CSV table of C-alpha atoms in Angstrom, one decimal:
chain,number,residue,atom,x,y,z
N,869,SER,CA,-12.2,-7.2,3.8
N,870,VAL,CA,-14.7,-5.3,6.0
N,871,ASN,CA,-12.3,-5.0,9.0
N,872,ILE,CA,-9.4,-3.9,6.8
N,873,ALA,CA,-11.6,-1.3,5.2
N,874,LEU,CA,-12.7,0.0,8.6
N,875,VAL,CA,-9.1,0.4,9.8
N,876,ASN,CA,-8.1,2.0,6.5
N,877,GLU,CA,-10.9,4.5,6.9
N,878,LEU,CA,-9.8,5.1,10.5
N,879,LYS,CA,-6.3,5.9,9.3
N,880,ILE,CA,-7.8,8.6,7.0
N,881,ILE,CA,-9.9,10.0,9.8
N,882,CYS,CA,-7.1,10.1,12.3
N,883,GLU,CA,-4.6,11.9,10.0
N,884,PRO,CA,-6.2,15.4,10.1
N,885,MET,CA,-6.9,14.9,13.8
N,886,GLY,CA,-3.1,14.5,14.5
N,887,ILE,CA,-3.8,11.0,15.9
N,888,ASP,CA,-1.4,8.1,15.2
N,889,VAL,CA,-3.7,5.2,14.1
N,890,TRP,CA,-1.0,2.7,14.8
N,891,GLU,CA,-0.8,3.9,18.5
N,892,VAL,CA,-4.6,3.5,18.7
N,893,ILE,CA,-4.4,-0.1,17.5
N,894,HIS,CA,-1.6,-1.0,19.8
N,895,ALA,CA,-3.5,0.6,22.7
N,896,ALA,CA,-6.7,-1.3,21.8
N,897,GLY,CA,-4.5,-4.5,21.8
N,898,THR,CA,-3.9,-4.1,25.5
N,899,LYS,CA,-7.5,-5.3,26.1
N,900,PRO,CA,-7.0,-8.9,27.4
N,901,PHE,CA,-9.8,-10.5,25.4
N,902,GLY,CA,-12.1,-10.0,22.4
N,903,PHE,CA,-9.7,-8.0,20.3
N,904,MET,CA,-8.1,-8.9,17.0
N,905,PRO,CA,-5.9,-6.2,15.4
N,906,PHE,CA,-6.2,-5.2,11.7
N,907,TRP,CA,-3.6,-2.9,10.2
N,908,PRO,CA,-4.0,-0.2,7.6
N,909,GLY,CA,-2.0,-0.3,4.4
N,910,PRO,CA,-1.8,0.9,0.8
N,911,GLY,CA,-4.6,-1.4,-0.4
N,912,LEU,CA,-5.5,-5.1,-0.6
N,913,GLY,CA,-3.6,-7.8,-2.4
N,914,GLY,CA,-3.5,-11.5,-2.8
N,915,HIS,CA,-5.9,-14.0,-4.5
N,916,CYS,CA,-8.5,-14.1,-1.7
N,917,ILE,CA,-9.6,-10.9,0.1
N,918,PRO,CA,-9.7,-8.5,-2.9
N,919,ILE,CA,-11.7,-11.1,-5.0
N,920,ASP,CA,-13.6,-13.7,-3.0
N,921,PRO,CA,-16.1,-11.4,-1.2
N,922,PHE,CA,-17.5,-10.4,-4.6
N,923,TYR,CA,-18.4,-14.0,-5.4
N,924,LEU,CA,-20.9,-13.7,-2.6
N,925,THR,CA,-22.0,-10.2,-3.8
N,926,TRP,CA,-22.6,-11.7,-7.3
N,927,LYS,CA,-24.5,-14.6,-5.9
N,928,ALA,CA,-26.6,-12.5,-3.6
N,929,LYS,CA,-27.7,-10.3,-6.5
N,930,GLU,CA,-29.3,-13.4,-8.1
N,931,TYR,CA,-31.6,-13.4,-5.0
N,932,GLY,CA,-32.2,-9.7,-5.1
N,933,VAL,CA,-30.0,-9.0,-2.1
N,934,ARG,CA,-27.5,-6.1,-2.0
N,935,THR,CA,-24.4,-6.7,0.1
N,936,ARG,CA,-23.8,-3.2,1.2
N,937,PHE,CA,-20.9,-3.8,3.7
N,938,ILE,CA,-19.0,-5.9,1.2
N,939,GLU,CA,-19.4,-3.4,-1.6
N,940,LEU,CA,-18.5,-0.4,0.6
N,941,ALA,CA,-15.4,-2.3,2.0
N,942,GLY,CA,-14.3,-3.0,-1.6
N,943,GLU,CA,-14.7,0.7,-2.5
N,944,ILE,CA,-12.7,1.9,0.4
N,945,ASN,CA,-9.9,-0.7,0.0
N,946,ARG,CA,-9.6,0.0,-3.8
N,947,SER,CA,-9.3,3.8,-3.0
N,948,MET,CA,-6.2,3.4,-0.8
N,949,PRO,CA,-3.6,3.5,-3.6
N,950,ARG,CA,-4.9,6.9,-4.6
N,951,TYR,CA,-4.7,8.0,-1.0
N,952,VAL,CA,-1.0,7.0,-1.0
N,953,ILE,CA,-0.4,8.9,-4.2
N,954,SER,CA,-1.8,12.0,-2.5
N,955,LYS,CA,0.8,11.5,0.3
N,956,VAL,CA,3.6,11.1,-2.3
N,957,GLN,CA,2.5,14.4,-3.7
N,958,ASP,CA,2.5,16.0,-0.3
N,959,CYS,CA,6.0,14.6,0.4
N,960,LEU,CA,7.4,15.9,-2.9
N,961,ASN,CA,5.7,19.3,-2.4
N,962,PHE,CA,7.5,19.6,1.0
N,963,TYR,CA,10.7,19.5,-1.0
N,964,SER,CA,9.4,21.8,-3.7
N,965,LYS,CA,9.3,19.1,-6.3
N,966,PRO,CA,6.4,18.2,-8.6
N,967,LEU,CA,5.3,14.6,-9.0
N,968,LYS,CA,5.6,14.9,-12.8
N,969,GLY,CA,9.2,14.2,-13.6
N,970,SER,CA,10.2,12.8,-10.2
N,971,ARG,CA,11.9,9.5,-9.8
N,972,VAL,CA,10.1,7.2,-7.3
N,973,LEU,CA,11.2,3.8,-6.0
N,974,ILE,CA,8.5,1.4,-4.6
N,975,LEU,CA,9.9,-0.7,-1.7
N,976,GLY,CA,8.1,-4.0,-1.9
N,977,LEU,CA,6.1,-5.4,-4.8
N,978,ALA,CA,4.7,-8.5,-3.1
N,979,TYR,CA,1.3,-8.0,-1.6
N,980,LYS,CA,2.5,-9.0,1.9
N,981,SER,CA,5.6,-9.5,3.9
N,982,ASP,CA,8.3,-12.1,3.1
N,983,ILE,CA,6.6,-13.8,0.1
N,984,ASP,CA,7.0,-13.6,-3.7
N,985,ASP,CA,3.3,-13.4,-4.6
N,986,MET,CA,2.4,-10.2,-6.3
N,987,ARG,CA,-1.2,-11.2,-7.3
N,988,GLU,CA,-3.5,-8.1,-7.0
N,989,SER,CA,-0.7,-6.3,-5.2
N,990,PRO,CA,-1.5,-2.6,-4.5
N,991,SER,CA,2.2,-1.9,-5.4
N,992,LEU,CA,1.3,-2.5,-9.1
N,993,GLU,CA,-1.6,-0.1,-8.9
N,994,LEU,CA,0.8,2.5,-7.2
N,995,ILE,CA,3.2,2.1,-10.2
N,996,LYS,CA,0.4,2.6,-12.7
N,997,LEU,CA,-1.0,5.7,-10.9
N,998,LEU,CA,2.4,7.3,-10.4
N,999,GLU,CA,3.3,6.8,-14.1
N,1000,GLU,CA,0.0,8.2,-15.2
N,1001,LYS,CA,0.9,11.4,-13.3
N,1002,GLY,CA,4.3,11.6,-15.1
N,1003,ALA,CA,6.6,10.0,-12.5
N,1004,THR,CA,9.4,7.6,-13.4
N,1005,VAL,CA,8.9,4.6,-11.2
N,1006,ASP,CA,11.1,1.6,-10.3
N,1007,TYR,CA,10.7,-1.0,-7.6
N,1008,HIS,CA,12.9,-2.8,-5.1
N,1009,ASP,CA,11.9,-6.3,-3.9
N,1010,PRO,CA,14.4,-9.2,-3.2
N,1011,PHE,CA,11.4,-11.6,-3.3
N,1012,VAL,CA,10.4,-10.5,-6.8
N,1013,PRO,CA,13.5,-10.0,-8.9
N,1014,GLU,CA,11.4,-9.6,-12.1
N,1015,ILE,CA,7.7,-8.9,-12.7
N,1016,GLY,CA,5.9,-11.7,-14.4
N,1017,MET,CA,2.6,-11.6,-16.3
N,1018,SER,CA,-0.4,-10.5,-14.4
N,1019,ARG,CA,-4.1,-10.2,-15.2
N,1020,GLU,CA,-4.4,-6.4,-15.1
N,1021,TYR,CA,-0.8,-5.2,-15.3
N,1022,SER,CA,0.7,-7.1,-18.2
N,1023,GLN,CA,2.5,-3.9,-19.3
N,1024,PHE,CA,4.9,-4.3,-16.4
N,1025,ALA,CA,6.0,-7.8,-17.3
N,1026,GLY,CA,9.8,-8.1,-17.5
N,1027,ARG,CA,10.6,-5.1,-15.3
N,1028,LYS,CA,13.4,-5.9,-12.8
N,1029,SER,CA,14.0,-5.0,-9.2
N,1030,HIS,CA,16.4,-2.0,-8.7
N,1031,ASP,CA,18.8,-1.4,-5.8
N,1032,LEU,CA,18.2,1.4,-3.3
N,1033,SER,CA,20.1,4.6,-4.2
N,1034,SER,CA,20.1,8.3,-3.6
N,1035,HIS,CA,19.1,8.9,-7.3
N,1036,TYR,CA,15.4,8.9,-6.4
N,1037,ASP,CA,13.3,11.8,-5.2
N,1038,CYS,CA,11.1,9.6,-3.1
N,1039,PHE,CA,10.8,6.0,-1.7
N,1040,VAL,CA,7.4,4.5,-1.1
N,1041,LEU,CA,7.5,1.7,1.4
N,1042,ALA,CA,4.6,-0.5,0.4
N,1043,THR,CA,5.5,-4.0,1.8
N,1044,LYS,CA,7.2,-4.6,5.1
N,1045,HIS,CA,9.7,-7.3,4.3
N,1046,SER,CA,11.7,-8.4,7.3
N,1047,CYS,CA,14.9,-8.2,5.2
N,1048,PHE,CA,14.4,-4.5,4.7
N,1049,SER,CA,16.8,-2.4,6.9
N,1050,GLN,CA,15.5,0.8,8.4
N,1051,ALA,CA,19.1,2.1,8.6
N,1052,GLU,CA,19.8,1.3,5.0
N,1053,ILE,CA,16.6,2.9,3.8
N,1054,LEU,CA,17.2,6.1,5.7
N,1055,SER,CA,21.0,6.2,4.9
N,1056,HIS,CA,20.3,7.4,1.3
N,1057,GLY,CA,18.7,10.6,2.5
N,1058,VAL,CA,15.7,10.1,0.3
N,1059,PRO,CA,12.3,11.0,1.8
N,1060,VAL,CA,10.1,8.0,2.4
N,1061,VAL,CA,6.3,7.7,2.3
N,1062,ASP,CA,5.8,4.8,4.8
N,1063,THR,CA,2.4,3.0,4.3
N,1064,ARG,CA,3.3,0.2,6.9
N,1065,ASN,CA,4.5,2.1,10.0
N,1066,PHE,CA,7.9,0.3,9.4
N,1067,LEU,CA,10.2,3.3,9.9
N,1068,PRO,CA,10.8,5.3,13.1
N,1069,LYS,CA,9.6,8.8,13.4
N,1070,HIS,CA,12.2,10.8,11.4
N,1071,LYS,CA,12.3,14.1,9.5
N,1072,GLN,CA,12.5,12.3,6.1
N,1073,VAL,CA,9.6,9.8,6.9
N,1074,PHE,CA,6.1,10.7,5.8
N,1075,PRO,CA,3.3,8.4,7.2
N,1076,ALA,CA,0.7,7.3,4.7
């Protein structure tokens, strides 16, 4: 959780500097020892990392100890979906479109690649935030054909996966499934906010 929060913060720092954080991580990976890569993304998901550190936080409070790193990491990681929303707004502004009334397709509902587990998925938070701002939001995920019940997002239960099409104003690539095709995604001519560094540099790709 702490390492992911650090790399997420580095992504936010690097963006106004014109530095590609993904290139930085790959360069750091050329060190032959003592390096483990962590990758930025749209937020944390799963049943472990977003939740388990706070069991320790809760227990530590019983002993009068504040777990500052854990709490700060949680704060940063929970803020990432809002950072992605700001990038969606920037993307749509580039095409002179407001977020309110736009049609957005989230690519990937599962919290990580090639699984069907959507527990604590940041994609669910992205849908909620986008809809609160007036967007119409669908999702596309071959691993999750229909949204089941969840603890915090029960309002989405029953929604079904949609196909990619040019009827959307923006795609948001939130999960890097290996079955996703770069060529197919780009073929629709829809601008893409890419949170996973999945797509090549392209005029219609907006890193986030």
